Short mmCIF file of C-alpha atoms in Angstrom, two decimals:
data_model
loop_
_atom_site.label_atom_id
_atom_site.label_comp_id
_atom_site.label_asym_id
_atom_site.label_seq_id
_atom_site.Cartn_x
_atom_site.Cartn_y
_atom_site.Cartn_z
CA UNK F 1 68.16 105.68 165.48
CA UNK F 2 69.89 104.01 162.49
CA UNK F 3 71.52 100.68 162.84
CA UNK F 4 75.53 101.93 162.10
CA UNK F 5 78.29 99.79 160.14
CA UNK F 6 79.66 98.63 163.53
CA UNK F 7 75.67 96.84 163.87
CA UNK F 8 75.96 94.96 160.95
CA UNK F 9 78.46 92.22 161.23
CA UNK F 10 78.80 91.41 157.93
CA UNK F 11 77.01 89.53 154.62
CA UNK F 12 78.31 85.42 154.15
CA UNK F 13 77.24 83.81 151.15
CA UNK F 14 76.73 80.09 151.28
CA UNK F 15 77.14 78.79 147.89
CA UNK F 16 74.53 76.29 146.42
CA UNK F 17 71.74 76.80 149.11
CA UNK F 18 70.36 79.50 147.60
CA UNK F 19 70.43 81.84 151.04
CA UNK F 20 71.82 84.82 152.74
CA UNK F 21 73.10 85.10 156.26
CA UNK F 22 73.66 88.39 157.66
CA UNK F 23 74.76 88.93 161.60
CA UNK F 24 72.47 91.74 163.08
CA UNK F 25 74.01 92.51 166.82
CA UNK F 26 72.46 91.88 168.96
CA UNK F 27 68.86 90.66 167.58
CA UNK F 28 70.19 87.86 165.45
CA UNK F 29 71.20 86.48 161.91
CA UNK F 30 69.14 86.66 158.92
CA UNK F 31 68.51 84.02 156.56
CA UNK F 32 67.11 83.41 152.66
CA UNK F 33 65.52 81.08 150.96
CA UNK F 34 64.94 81.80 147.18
CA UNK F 35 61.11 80.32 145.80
CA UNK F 36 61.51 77.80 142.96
CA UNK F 37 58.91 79.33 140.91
CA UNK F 38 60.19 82.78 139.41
CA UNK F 39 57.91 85.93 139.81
CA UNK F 40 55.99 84.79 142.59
CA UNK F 41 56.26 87.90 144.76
CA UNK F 42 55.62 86.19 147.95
CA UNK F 43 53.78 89.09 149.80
CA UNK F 44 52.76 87.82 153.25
CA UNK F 45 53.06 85.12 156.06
CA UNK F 46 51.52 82.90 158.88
CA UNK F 47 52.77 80.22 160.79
CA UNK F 48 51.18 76.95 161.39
CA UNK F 49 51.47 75.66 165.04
CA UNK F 50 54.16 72.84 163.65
CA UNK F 51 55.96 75.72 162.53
CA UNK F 52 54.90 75.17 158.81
CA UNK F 53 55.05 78.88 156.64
CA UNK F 54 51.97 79.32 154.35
CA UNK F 55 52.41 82.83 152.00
CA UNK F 56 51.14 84.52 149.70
CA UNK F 57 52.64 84.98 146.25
CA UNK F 58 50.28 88.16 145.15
CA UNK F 59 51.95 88.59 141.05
CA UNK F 60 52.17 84.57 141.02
CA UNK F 61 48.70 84.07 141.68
CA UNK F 62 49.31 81.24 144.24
CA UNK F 63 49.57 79.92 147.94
CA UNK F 64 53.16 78.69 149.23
CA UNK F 65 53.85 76.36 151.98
CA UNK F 66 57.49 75.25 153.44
CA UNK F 67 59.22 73.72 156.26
CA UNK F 68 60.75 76.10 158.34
CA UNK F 69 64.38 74.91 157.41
CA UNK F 70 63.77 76.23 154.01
CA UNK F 71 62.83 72.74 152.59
CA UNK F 72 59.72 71.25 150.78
CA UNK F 73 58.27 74.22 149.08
CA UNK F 74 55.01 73.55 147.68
CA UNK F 75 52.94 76.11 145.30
CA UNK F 76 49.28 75.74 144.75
CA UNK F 77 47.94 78.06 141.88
CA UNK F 78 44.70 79.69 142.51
CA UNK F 79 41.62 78.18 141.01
CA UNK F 80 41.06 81.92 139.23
CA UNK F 81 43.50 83.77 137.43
CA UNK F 82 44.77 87.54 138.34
CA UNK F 83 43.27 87.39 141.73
CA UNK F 84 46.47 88.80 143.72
CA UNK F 85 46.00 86.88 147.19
CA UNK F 86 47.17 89.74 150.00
CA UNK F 87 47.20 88.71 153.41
CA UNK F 88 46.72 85.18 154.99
CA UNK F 89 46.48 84.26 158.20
CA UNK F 90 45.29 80.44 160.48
CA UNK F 91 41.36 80.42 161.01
CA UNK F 92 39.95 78.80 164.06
CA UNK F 93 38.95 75.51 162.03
CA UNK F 94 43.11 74.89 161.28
CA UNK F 95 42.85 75.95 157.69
CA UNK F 96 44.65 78.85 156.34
CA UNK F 97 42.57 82.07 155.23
CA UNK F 98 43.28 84.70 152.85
CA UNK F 99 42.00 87.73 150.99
CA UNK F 100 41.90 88.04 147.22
CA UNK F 101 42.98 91.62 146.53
CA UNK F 102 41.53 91.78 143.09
CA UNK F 103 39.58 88.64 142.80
CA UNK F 104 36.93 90.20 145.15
CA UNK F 105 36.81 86.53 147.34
CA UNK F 106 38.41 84.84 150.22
CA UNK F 107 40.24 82.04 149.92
CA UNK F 108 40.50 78.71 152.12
CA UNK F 109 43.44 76.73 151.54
CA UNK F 110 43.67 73.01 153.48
CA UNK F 111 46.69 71.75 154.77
CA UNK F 112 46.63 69.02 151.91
CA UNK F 113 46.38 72.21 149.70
CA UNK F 114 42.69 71.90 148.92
CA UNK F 115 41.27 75.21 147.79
CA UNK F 116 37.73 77.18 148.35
CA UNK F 117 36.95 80.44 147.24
CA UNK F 118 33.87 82.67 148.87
CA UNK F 119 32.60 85.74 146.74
CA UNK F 120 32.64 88.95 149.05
CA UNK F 121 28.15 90.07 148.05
CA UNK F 122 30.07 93.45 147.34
CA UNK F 123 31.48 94.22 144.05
CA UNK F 124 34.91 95.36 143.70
CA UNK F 125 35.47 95.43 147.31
CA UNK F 126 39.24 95.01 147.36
CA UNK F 127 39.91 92.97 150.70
CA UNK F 128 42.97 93.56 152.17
CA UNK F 129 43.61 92.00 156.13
CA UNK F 130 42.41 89.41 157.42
CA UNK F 131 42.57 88.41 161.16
CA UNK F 132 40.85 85.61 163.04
CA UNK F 133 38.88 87.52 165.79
CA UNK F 134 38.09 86.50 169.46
CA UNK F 135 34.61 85.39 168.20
CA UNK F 136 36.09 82.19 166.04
CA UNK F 137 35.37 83.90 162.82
CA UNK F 138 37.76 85.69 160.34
CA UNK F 139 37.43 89.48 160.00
CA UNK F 140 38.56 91.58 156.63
CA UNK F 141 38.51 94.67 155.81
CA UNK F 142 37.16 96.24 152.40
CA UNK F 143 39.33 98.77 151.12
CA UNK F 144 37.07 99.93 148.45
CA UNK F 145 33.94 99.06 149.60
CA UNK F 146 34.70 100.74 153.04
CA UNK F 147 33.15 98.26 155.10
CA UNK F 148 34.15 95.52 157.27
CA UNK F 149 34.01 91.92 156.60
CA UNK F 150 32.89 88.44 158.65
CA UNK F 151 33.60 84.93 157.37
CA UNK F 152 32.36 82.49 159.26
CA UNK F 153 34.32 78.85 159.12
CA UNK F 154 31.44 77.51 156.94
CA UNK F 155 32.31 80.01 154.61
CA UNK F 156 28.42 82.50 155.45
CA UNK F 157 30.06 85.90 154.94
CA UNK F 158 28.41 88.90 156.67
CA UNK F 159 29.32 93.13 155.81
CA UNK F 160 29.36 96.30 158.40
CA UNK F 161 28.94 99.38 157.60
CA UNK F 162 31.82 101.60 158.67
CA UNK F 163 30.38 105.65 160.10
CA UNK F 164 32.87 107.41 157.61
CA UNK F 165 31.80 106.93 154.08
CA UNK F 166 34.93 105.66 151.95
CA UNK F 167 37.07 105.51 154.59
CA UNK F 168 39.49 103.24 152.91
CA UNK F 169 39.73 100.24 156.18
CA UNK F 170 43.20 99.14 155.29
CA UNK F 171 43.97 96.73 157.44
CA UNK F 172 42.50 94.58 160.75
CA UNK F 173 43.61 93.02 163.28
CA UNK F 174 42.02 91.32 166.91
CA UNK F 175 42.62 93.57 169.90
CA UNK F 176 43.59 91.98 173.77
CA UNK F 177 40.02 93.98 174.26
CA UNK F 178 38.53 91.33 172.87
CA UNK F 179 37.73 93.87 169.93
CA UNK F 180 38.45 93.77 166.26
CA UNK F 181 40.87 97.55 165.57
CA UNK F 182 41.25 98.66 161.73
CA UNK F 183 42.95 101.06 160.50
CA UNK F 184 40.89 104.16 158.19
CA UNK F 185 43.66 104.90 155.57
CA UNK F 186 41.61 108.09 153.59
CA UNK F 187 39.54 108.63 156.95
CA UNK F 188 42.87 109.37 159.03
CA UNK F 189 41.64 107.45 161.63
CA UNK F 190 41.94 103.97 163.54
CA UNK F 191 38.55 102.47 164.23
CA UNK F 192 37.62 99.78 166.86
CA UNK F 193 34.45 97.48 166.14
CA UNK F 194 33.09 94.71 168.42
CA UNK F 195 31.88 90.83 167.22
CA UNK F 196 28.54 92.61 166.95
CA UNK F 197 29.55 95.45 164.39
CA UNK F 198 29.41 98.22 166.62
CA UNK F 199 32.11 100.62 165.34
CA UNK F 200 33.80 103.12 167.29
CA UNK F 201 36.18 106.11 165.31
CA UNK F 202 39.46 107.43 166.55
CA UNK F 203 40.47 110.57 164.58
CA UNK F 204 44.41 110.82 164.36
CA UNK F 205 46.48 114.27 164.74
CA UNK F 206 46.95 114.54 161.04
CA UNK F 207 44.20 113.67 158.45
CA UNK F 208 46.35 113.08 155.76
CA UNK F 209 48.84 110.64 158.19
CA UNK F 210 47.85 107.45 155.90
CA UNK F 211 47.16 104.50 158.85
CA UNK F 212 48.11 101.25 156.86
CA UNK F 213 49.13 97.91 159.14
CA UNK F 214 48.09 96.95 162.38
CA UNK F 215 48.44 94.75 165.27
CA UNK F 216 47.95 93.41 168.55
CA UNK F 217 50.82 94.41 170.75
CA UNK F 218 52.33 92.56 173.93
CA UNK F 219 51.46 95.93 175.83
CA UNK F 220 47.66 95.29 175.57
CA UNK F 221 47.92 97.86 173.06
CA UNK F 222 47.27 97.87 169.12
CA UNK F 223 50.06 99.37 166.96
CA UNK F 224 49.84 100.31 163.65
CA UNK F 225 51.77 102.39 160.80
CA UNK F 226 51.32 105.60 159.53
CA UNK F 227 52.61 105.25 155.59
CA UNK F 228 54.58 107.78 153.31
CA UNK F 229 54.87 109.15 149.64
CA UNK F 230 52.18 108.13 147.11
CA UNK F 231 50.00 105.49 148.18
CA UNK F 232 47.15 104.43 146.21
CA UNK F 233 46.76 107.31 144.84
CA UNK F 234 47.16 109.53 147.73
CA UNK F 235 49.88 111.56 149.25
CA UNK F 236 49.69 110.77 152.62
CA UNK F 237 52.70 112.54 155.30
CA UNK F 238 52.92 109.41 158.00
CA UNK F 239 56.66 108.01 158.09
CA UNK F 240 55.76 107.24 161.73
CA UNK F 241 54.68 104.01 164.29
CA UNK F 242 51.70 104.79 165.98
CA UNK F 243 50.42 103.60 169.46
CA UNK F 244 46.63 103.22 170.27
CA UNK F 245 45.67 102.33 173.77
CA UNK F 246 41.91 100.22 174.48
CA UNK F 247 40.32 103.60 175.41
CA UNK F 248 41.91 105.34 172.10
CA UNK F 249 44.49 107.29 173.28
CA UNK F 250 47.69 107.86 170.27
CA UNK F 251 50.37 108.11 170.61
CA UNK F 252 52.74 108.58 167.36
CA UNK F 253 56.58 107.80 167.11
CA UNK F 254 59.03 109.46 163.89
CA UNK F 255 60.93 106.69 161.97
CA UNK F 256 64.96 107.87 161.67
CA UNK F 257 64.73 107.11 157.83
CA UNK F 258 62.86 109.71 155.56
CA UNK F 259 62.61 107.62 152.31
CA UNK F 260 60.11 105.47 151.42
CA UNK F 261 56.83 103.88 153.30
CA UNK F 262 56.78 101.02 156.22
CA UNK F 263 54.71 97.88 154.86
CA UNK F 264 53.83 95.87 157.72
CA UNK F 265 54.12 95.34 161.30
CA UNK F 266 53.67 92.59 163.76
CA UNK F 267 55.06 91.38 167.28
CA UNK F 268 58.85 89.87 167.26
CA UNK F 269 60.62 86.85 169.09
CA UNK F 270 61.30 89.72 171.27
CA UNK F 271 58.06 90.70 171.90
CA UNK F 272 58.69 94.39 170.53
CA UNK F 273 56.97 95.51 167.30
CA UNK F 274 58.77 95.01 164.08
CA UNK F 275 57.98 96.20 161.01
CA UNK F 276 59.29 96.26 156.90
CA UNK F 277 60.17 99.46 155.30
CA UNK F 278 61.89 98.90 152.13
CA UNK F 279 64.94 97.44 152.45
CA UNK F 280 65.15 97.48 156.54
CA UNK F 281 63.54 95.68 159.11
CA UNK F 282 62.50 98.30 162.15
CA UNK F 283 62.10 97.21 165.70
CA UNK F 284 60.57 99.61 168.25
CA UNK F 285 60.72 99.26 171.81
CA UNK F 286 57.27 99.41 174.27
CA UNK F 287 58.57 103.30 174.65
CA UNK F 288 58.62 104.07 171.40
CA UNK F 289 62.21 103.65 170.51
CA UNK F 290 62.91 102.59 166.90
CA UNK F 291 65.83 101.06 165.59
CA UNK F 292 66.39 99.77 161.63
CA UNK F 293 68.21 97.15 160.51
CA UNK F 294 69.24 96.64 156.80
CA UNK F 295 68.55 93.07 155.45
CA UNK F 296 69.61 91.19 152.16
CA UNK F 297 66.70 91.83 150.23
CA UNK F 298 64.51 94.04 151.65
CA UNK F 299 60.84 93.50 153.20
CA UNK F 300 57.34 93.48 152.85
CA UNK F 301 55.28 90.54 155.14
CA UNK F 302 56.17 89.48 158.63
CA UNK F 303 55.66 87.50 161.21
CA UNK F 304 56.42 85.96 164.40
CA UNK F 305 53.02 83.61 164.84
CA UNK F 306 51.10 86.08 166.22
CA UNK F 307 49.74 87.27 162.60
CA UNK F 308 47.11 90.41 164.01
CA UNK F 309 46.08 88.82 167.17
CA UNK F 310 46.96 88.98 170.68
CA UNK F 311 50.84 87.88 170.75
CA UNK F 312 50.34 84.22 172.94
CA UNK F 313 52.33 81.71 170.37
CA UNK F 314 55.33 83.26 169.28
CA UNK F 315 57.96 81.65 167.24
CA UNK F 316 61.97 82.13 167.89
CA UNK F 317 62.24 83.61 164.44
CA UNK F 318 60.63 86.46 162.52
CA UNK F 319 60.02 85.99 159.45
CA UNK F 320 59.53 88.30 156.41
CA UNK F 321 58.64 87.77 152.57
CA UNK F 322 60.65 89.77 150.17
CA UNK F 323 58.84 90.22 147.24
CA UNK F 324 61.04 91.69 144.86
CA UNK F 325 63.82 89.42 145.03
CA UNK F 326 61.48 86.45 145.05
CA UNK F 327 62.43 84.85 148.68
CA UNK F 328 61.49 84.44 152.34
CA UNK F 329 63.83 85.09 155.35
CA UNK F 330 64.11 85.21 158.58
CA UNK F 331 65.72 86.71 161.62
CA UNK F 332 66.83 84.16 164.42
CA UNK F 333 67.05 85.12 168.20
CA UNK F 334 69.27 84.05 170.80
#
């Protein structure tokens, strides 16, 4: 169902702090900060145990970092240009990983903003996800090189082969299983693959459903998204959340919006799934019910502190990067 006027409380602009706050009964408000530097398109988010937010800004070319009241904003520019950093996420050693979508490397970033790069062995790869798996290492998937990818904290990076040839692995994320789960996106299916690279395939209902984000659920499950409209350069029919037990049962559930694609999802204060679609922010309850929420500036990032692993440190705010108007907000519960 579709959040109605009488959910929306209203929109209050603060003058001078550069933020939004919109009332969303009953989850919350919803707050803005606008990034110094213009263009950044801060693209995703994790949260450092202190509560620190490190994101990526994928058209800026650069790491961000800020308190979580919206102050000190730091921006650390990436040693090579054009590399479009994707997804980050905390590795085991404290330091913050992340994938370089085009730069075909993954990127370490220190708290003191130090930066180290590690070239992927395979060319044009594409990494998108990254998640820090149950083993201590950091997992990634390949988009185009359809494999999956191990980074060890030292930086030794190791490839699997995935059974499906140019299946497109999307995104990853560290199952309750004690498994790593990635999602297939030209495959049409979700795949599960232990710490030792042995890969088991799930084959969805619909082989043109588009499997894009996924994560660990409170439920035990994994829950991903099934995307919509042209995405790279496919047509994929999804428009749906999808449920995937440890033994690979789905289960799939219809979004109440047609237009446009979901982004990402991840586990709320509220320990339901949340995800961005456009200019919304859906929640959807452990029986499938999904509710949307319209927010200042629309979404594409989120996160609660659970960022694609088993939900056990969540935050009391979920936070999302909007990359088109060049902020990050979050919603607060109560």
């Amino acid at each position: 169902m579709r959040a109605t006027a009488a959910d929306l409380v209203k929109l209050v602009l603060i003058a001078g702090a550069c933020l939004c706050l919109l009332a969303i009964s009953p989850t919350g408000k919803a707050i803005e900060f606008s990034l110094p530097t213009p263009g950044g398109g801060p693209t995703t988010i994790a949260l450092s145990p202190d509560g620190t937010l490190w994101f990526t800004e994928q058209a800026g070319n650069r790491i961000g970092r800020m308190a979580p009241d919206g102050t000190a904003i730091k921006e650390f520019e990436l040693p090579n240009p054009e590399s479009a950093p994707r997804i980050i996420t905390i590795g085991s050693d404290g330091n913050f990983w992340f994938t370089e979508h085009l730069g075909n490397r993954i990127g370490r970033i220190t708290s003191a903003g130090q930066i180290t790069e590690f070239s992927i062995p395979t060319a044009r790869s594409q990494p998108r996800a990254i998640a820090l798996g149950p083993d201590g290492n950091l997992w990634f998937g390949e988009f185009m090189g359809g494999q999956i990818g191990r980074i060890t904290p030292q930086g030794v990076i190791t490839e699997f082969a995935i059974p499906t040839r140019d299946s497109g692995p999307r995104a990853i994320a560290a199952g309750a299983d004690g498994n790593l789960w990635f999602s297939e996106f030209n495959a049409g299916k979700i795949g599960r693959m232990t710490p030792r690279g042995e890969v088991t395939e799930f084959v969805l209902a619909r082989p043109n459903s588009g499997p894009g984000d996924i994560t660990a659920g409170a439920d035990g499950n994994m829950w991903f998204l099934l995307l919509n409209g042209r995405v790279d350069d496919r047509q994929v029919d999804g428009n749906r959340v999808g449920r995937i037990t440890p033994d690979g049962k789905v289960t799939e559930f219809a979004m109440p919006s047609q237009g446009g694609s979901p982004t990402n999802i991840a586990v709320g204060p509220d320990r339901n799934i949340w995800f961005t679609k456009q200019s919304a922010l859906g929640r959807v309850t452990p029986d499938g019910v999904i509710t949307e929420f319209q927010i200042p500036s629309g979404g594409t990032g989120l996160t609660a502190g659970s960022d694609r692993r088993p939900p056990d440190r969540i935050t009391d705010k979920l936070w999302y990067a909007a990359s088109g108007a060049n902020k990050i907000g979050f919603l607060s519960f109560q």
